[in-house]
Coordinates of C-alpha atoms and ligand atoms in Angstrom, one line a residue:
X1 CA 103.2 97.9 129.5
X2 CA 99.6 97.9 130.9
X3 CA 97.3 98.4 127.5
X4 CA 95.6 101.5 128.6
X5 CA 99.0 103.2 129.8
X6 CA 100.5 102.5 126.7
X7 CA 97.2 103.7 124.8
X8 CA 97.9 106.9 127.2
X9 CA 101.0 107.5 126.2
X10 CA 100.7 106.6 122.8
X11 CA 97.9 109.5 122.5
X12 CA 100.1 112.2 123.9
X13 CA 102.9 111.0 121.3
X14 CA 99.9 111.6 118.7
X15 CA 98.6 114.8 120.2
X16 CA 102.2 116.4 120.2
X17 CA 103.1 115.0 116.4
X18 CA 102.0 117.6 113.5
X19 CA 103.2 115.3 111.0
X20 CA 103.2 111.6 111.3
X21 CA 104.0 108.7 108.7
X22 CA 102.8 105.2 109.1
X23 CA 104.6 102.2 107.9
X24 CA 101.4 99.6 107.4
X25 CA 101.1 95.8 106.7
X26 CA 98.9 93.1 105.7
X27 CA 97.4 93.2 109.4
X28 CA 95.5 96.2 108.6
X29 CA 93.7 94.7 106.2
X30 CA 92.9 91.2 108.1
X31 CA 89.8 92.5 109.1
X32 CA 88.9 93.4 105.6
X33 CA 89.0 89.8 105.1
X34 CA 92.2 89.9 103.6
X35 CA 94.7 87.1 104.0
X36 CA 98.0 88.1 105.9
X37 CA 101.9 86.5 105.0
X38 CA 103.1 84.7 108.1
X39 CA 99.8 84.5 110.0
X40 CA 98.7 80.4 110.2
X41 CA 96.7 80.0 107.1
X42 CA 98.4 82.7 105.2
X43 CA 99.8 83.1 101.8
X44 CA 103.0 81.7 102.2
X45 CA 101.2 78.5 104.4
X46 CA 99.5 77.8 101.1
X47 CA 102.0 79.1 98.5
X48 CA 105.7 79.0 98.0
X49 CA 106.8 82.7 97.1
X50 CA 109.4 80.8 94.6
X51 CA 106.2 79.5 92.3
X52 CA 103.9 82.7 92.2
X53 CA 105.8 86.1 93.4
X54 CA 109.4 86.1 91.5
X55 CA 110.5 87.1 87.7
X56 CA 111.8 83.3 87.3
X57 CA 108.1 81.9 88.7
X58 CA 106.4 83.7 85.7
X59 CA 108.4 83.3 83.4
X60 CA 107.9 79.4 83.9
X61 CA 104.4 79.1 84.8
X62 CA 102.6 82.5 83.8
X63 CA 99.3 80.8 84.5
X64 CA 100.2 79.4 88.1
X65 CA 101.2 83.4 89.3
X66 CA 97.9 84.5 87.9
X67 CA 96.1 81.9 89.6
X68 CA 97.6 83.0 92.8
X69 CA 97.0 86.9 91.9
X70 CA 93.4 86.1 90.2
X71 CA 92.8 84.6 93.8
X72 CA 93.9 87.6 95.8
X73 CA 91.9 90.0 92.9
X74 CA 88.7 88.3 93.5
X75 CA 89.2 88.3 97.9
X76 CA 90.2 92.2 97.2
X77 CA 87.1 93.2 95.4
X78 CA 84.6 91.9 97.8
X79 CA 87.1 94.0 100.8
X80 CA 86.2 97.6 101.9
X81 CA 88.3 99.4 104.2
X82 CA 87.9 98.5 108.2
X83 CA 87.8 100.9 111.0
X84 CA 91.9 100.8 111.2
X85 CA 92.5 102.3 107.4
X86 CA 89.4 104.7 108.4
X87 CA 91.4 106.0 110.9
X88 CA 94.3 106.9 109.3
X89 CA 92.3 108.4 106.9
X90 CA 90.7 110.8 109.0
X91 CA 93.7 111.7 111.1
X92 CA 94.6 113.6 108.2
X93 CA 91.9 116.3 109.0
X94 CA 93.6 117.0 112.3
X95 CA 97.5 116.9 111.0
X96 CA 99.8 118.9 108.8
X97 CA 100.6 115.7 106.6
X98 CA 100.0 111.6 107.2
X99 CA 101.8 110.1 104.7
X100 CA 100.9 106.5 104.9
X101 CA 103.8 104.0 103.5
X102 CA 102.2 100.7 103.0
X103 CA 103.4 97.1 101.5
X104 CA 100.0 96.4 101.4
X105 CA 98.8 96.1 97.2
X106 CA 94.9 96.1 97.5
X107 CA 94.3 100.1 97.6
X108 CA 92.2 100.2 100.7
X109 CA 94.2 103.0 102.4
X110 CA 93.2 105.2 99.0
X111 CA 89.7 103.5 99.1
X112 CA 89.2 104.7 102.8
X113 CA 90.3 108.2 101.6
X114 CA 94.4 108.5 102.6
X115 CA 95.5 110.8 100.1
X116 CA 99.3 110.4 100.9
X117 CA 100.0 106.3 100.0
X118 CA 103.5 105.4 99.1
X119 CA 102.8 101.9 97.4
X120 CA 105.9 100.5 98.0
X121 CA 104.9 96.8 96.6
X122 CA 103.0 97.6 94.2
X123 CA 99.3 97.5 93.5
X124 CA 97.3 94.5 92.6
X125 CA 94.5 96.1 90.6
X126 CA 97.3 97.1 88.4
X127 CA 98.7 95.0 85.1
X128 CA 101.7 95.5 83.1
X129 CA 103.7 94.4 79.8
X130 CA 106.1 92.4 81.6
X131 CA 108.3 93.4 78.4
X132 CA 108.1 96.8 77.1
X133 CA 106.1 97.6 80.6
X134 CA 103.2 99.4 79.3
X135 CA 100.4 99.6 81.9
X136 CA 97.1 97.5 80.6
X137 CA 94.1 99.3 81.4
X138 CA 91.0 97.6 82.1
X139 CA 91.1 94.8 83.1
X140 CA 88.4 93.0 84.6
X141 CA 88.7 91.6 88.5
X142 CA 90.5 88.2 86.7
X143 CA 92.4 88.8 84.3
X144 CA 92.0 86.5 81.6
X145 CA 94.9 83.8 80.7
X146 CA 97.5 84.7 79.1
X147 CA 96.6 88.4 78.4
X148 CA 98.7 90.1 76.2
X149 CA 100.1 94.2 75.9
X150 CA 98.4 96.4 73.4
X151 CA 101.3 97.3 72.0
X152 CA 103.9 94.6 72.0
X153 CA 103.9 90.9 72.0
X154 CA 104.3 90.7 75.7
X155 CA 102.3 89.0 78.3
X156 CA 100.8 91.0 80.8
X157 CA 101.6 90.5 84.5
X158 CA 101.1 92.1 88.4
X159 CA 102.0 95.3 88.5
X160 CA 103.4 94.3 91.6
X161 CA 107.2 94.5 93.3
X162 CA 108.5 90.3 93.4
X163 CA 111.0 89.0 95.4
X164 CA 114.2 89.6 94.2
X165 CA 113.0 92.7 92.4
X166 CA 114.0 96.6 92.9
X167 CA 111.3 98.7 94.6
X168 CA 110.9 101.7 92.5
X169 CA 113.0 104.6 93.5
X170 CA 110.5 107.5 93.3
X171 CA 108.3 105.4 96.4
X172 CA 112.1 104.9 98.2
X173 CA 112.8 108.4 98.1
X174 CA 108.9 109.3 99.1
X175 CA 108.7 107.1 102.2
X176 CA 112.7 108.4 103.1
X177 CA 111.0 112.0 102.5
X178 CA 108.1 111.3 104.6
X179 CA 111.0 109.4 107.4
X180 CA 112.9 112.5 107.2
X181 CA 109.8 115.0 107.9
X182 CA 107.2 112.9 110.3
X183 CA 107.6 114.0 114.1
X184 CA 105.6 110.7 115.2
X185 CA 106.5 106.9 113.2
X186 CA 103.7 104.2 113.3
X187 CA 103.8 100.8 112.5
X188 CA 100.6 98.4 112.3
X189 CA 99.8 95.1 111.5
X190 CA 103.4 94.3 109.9
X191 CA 106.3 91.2 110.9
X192 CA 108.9 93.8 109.9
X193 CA 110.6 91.1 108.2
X194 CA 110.8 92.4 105.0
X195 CA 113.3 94.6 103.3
X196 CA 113.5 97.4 102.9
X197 CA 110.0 98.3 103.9
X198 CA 110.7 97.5 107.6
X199 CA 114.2 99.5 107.6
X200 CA 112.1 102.7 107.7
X201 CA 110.7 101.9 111.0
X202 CA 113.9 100.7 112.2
X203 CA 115.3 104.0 111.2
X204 CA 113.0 106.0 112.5
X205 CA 113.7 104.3 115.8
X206 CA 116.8 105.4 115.2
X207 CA 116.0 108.7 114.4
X208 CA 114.6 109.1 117.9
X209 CA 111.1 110.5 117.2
X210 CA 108.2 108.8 118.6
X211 CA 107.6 105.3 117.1
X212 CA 104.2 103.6 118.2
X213 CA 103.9 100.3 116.8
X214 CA 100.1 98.3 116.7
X215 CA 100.2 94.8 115.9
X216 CA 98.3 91.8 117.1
X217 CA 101.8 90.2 118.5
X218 CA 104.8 91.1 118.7
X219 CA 107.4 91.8 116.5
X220 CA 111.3 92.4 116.3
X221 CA 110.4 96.4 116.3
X222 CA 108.5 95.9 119.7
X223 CA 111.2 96.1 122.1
X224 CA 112.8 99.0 120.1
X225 CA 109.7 101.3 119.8
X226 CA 108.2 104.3 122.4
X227 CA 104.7 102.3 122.4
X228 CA 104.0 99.0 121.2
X229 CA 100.1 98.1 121.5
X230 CA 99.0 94.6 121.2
X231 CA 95.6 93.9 119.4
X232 CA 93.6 94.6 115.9
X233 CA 94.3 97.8 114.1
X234 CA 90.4 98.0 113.4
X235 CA 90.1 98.3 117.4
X236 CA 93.5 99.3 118.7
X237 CA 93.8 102.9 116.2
X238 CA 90.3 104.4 116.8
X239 CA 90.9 104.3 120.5
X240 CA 94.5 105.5 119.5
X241 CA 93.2 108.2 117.3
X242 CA 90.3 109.5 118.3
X243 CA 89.7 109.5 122.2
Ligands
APR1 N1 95.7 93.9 113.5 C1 97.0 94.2 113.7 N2 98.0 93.3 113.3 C2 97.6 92.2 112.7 C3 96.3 91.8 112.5 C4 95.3 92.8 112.9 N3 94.0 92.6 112.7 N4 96.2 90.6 111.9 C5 97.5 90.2 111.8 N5 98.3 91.1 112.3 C6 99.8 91.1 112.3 C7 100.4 89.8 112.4 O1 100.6 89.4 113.8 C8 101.8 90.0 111.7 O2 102.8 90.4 112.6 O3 100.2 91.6 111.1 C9 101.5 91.1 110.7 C10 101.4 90.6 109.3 O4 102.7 90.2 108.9 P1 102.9 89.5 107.5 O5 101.9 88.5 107.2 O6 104.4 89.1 107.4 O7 102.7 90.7 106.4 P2 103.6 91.9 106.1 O8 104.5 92.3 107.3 O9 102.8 92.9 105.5 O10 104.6 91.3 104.9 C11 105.5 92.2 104.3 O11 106.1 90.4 102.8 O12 105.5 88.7 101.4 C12 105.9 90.0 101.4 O13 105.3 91.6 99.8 C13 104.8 90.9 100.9 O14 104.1 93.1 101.6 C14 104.4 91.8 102.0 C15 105.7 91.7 102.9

């Protein structure tokens, strides 16, 4: 599909939609500096997700995962939100609801002023007990090794969803909520490779209300969706948006 058609159709599914939910990914925040997944040169190119995002991977190297989350802190706090999470953030003067379900954990939807932000991984400026689970409150952009809870002799770690770890249902049943209710699905900047975050937009394909996806290549939702545009969210969902 020619770009502008597909920008032109993709507008008319916006125009009719009064409320729309938005599945994001790391791709929105790439041009807030902000290191992608599966990208060449990102995380898991420098990282196995075995040694720094799983229960077993702190519990033998504590100091390794908060290496790899100190990193990400630091990248995160020099990152403000790009034109893309601007966007979003605005469409919610001209909707009933946007409820924006993101696996992104560096806060830059709220920072660019979504209100409605299921966190479904987590957050990264966030630190818990990792055994009475306590949230730590703050902390400075790296957190110190080994920080311990205030209450308990446990060590403090991400507040962030691992592999091989149970999202939390209250953010399962908000993004099924928001599933349920939107009359227009977006996905941007996301491989939709990832469970169960990307069976939302496959369900919402399924649920036959408009699906417009926006990623800079294509992905296994592509195919499946009413409008899949090709290029950066910081470009690709002002022109969506607001023309
Ligand atoms: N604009 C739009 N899309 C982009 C941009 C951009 N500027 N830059 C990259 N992309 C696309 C990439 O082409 C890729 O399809 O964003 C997608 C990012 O995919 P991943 O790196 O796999 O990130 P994500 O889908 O968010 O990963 C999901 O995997 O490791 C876990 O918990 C982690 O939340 C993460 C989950």
């Amino acid at each position: 599909m020619e770009r502008e058609d597909g920008l032109a159709q993709g507008r008319k599914l916006v125009a009719g939609a009064r409320r729309v939910a938005v599945l994001t990914g790391a791709g929105i925040s790439a041009e807030s500096g902000l290191a992608t997944f599966r990208d060449s040169g990102g995380l898991w190119e420098n990282h196995r997700v075995e040694d720094v995002a799983t229960p077993q991977a702190f519990a033998r190297d504590p100091v390794l995962v908060w290496e790899f989350y100190n990193a990400r802190r630091r990248a995160g706090a020099q990152a403000r939100p790009n034109p893309g999470h601007l966007a979003l953030a605005a469409l919610e003067q001209r909707k009933e609801s946007v409820v924006i379900i993101t696996q992104n954990v560096d806060g830059l939807h709220q920072k660019a002023g979504s209100t409605r932000v299921v966190e479904l991984h987590g957050n990264i400026w966030r630190a818990r007990c990792a055994r009475c689970g306590r949230a730590a409150a703050d902390l400075p952009v790296e957190v110190p090794f080994l920080s311990y809870c205030a209450s308990c002799p446990g060590l403090l770690r991400p507040d962030i969803v691992w592999f091989g770890e149970a999202l939390a249902p209250r953010d399962l049943e908000a993004a099924a909520a928001a599933l349920q209710d939107c009359g227009l699905f977006m996905v941007v900047g996301t491989s939709a490779q990832v469970q169960p975050a990307a069976s939302f937009a496959f369900a919402a394909v399924g649920r036959g209300v408009g699906v417009i996806e926006v990623n800079k290549e294509e992905t296994p939702l592509s195919s499946l969706v009413s409008v899949s545009l090709r290029g950066e969210a910081g470009e690709v969902l002002p022109a969506l948006l607001f023309v």
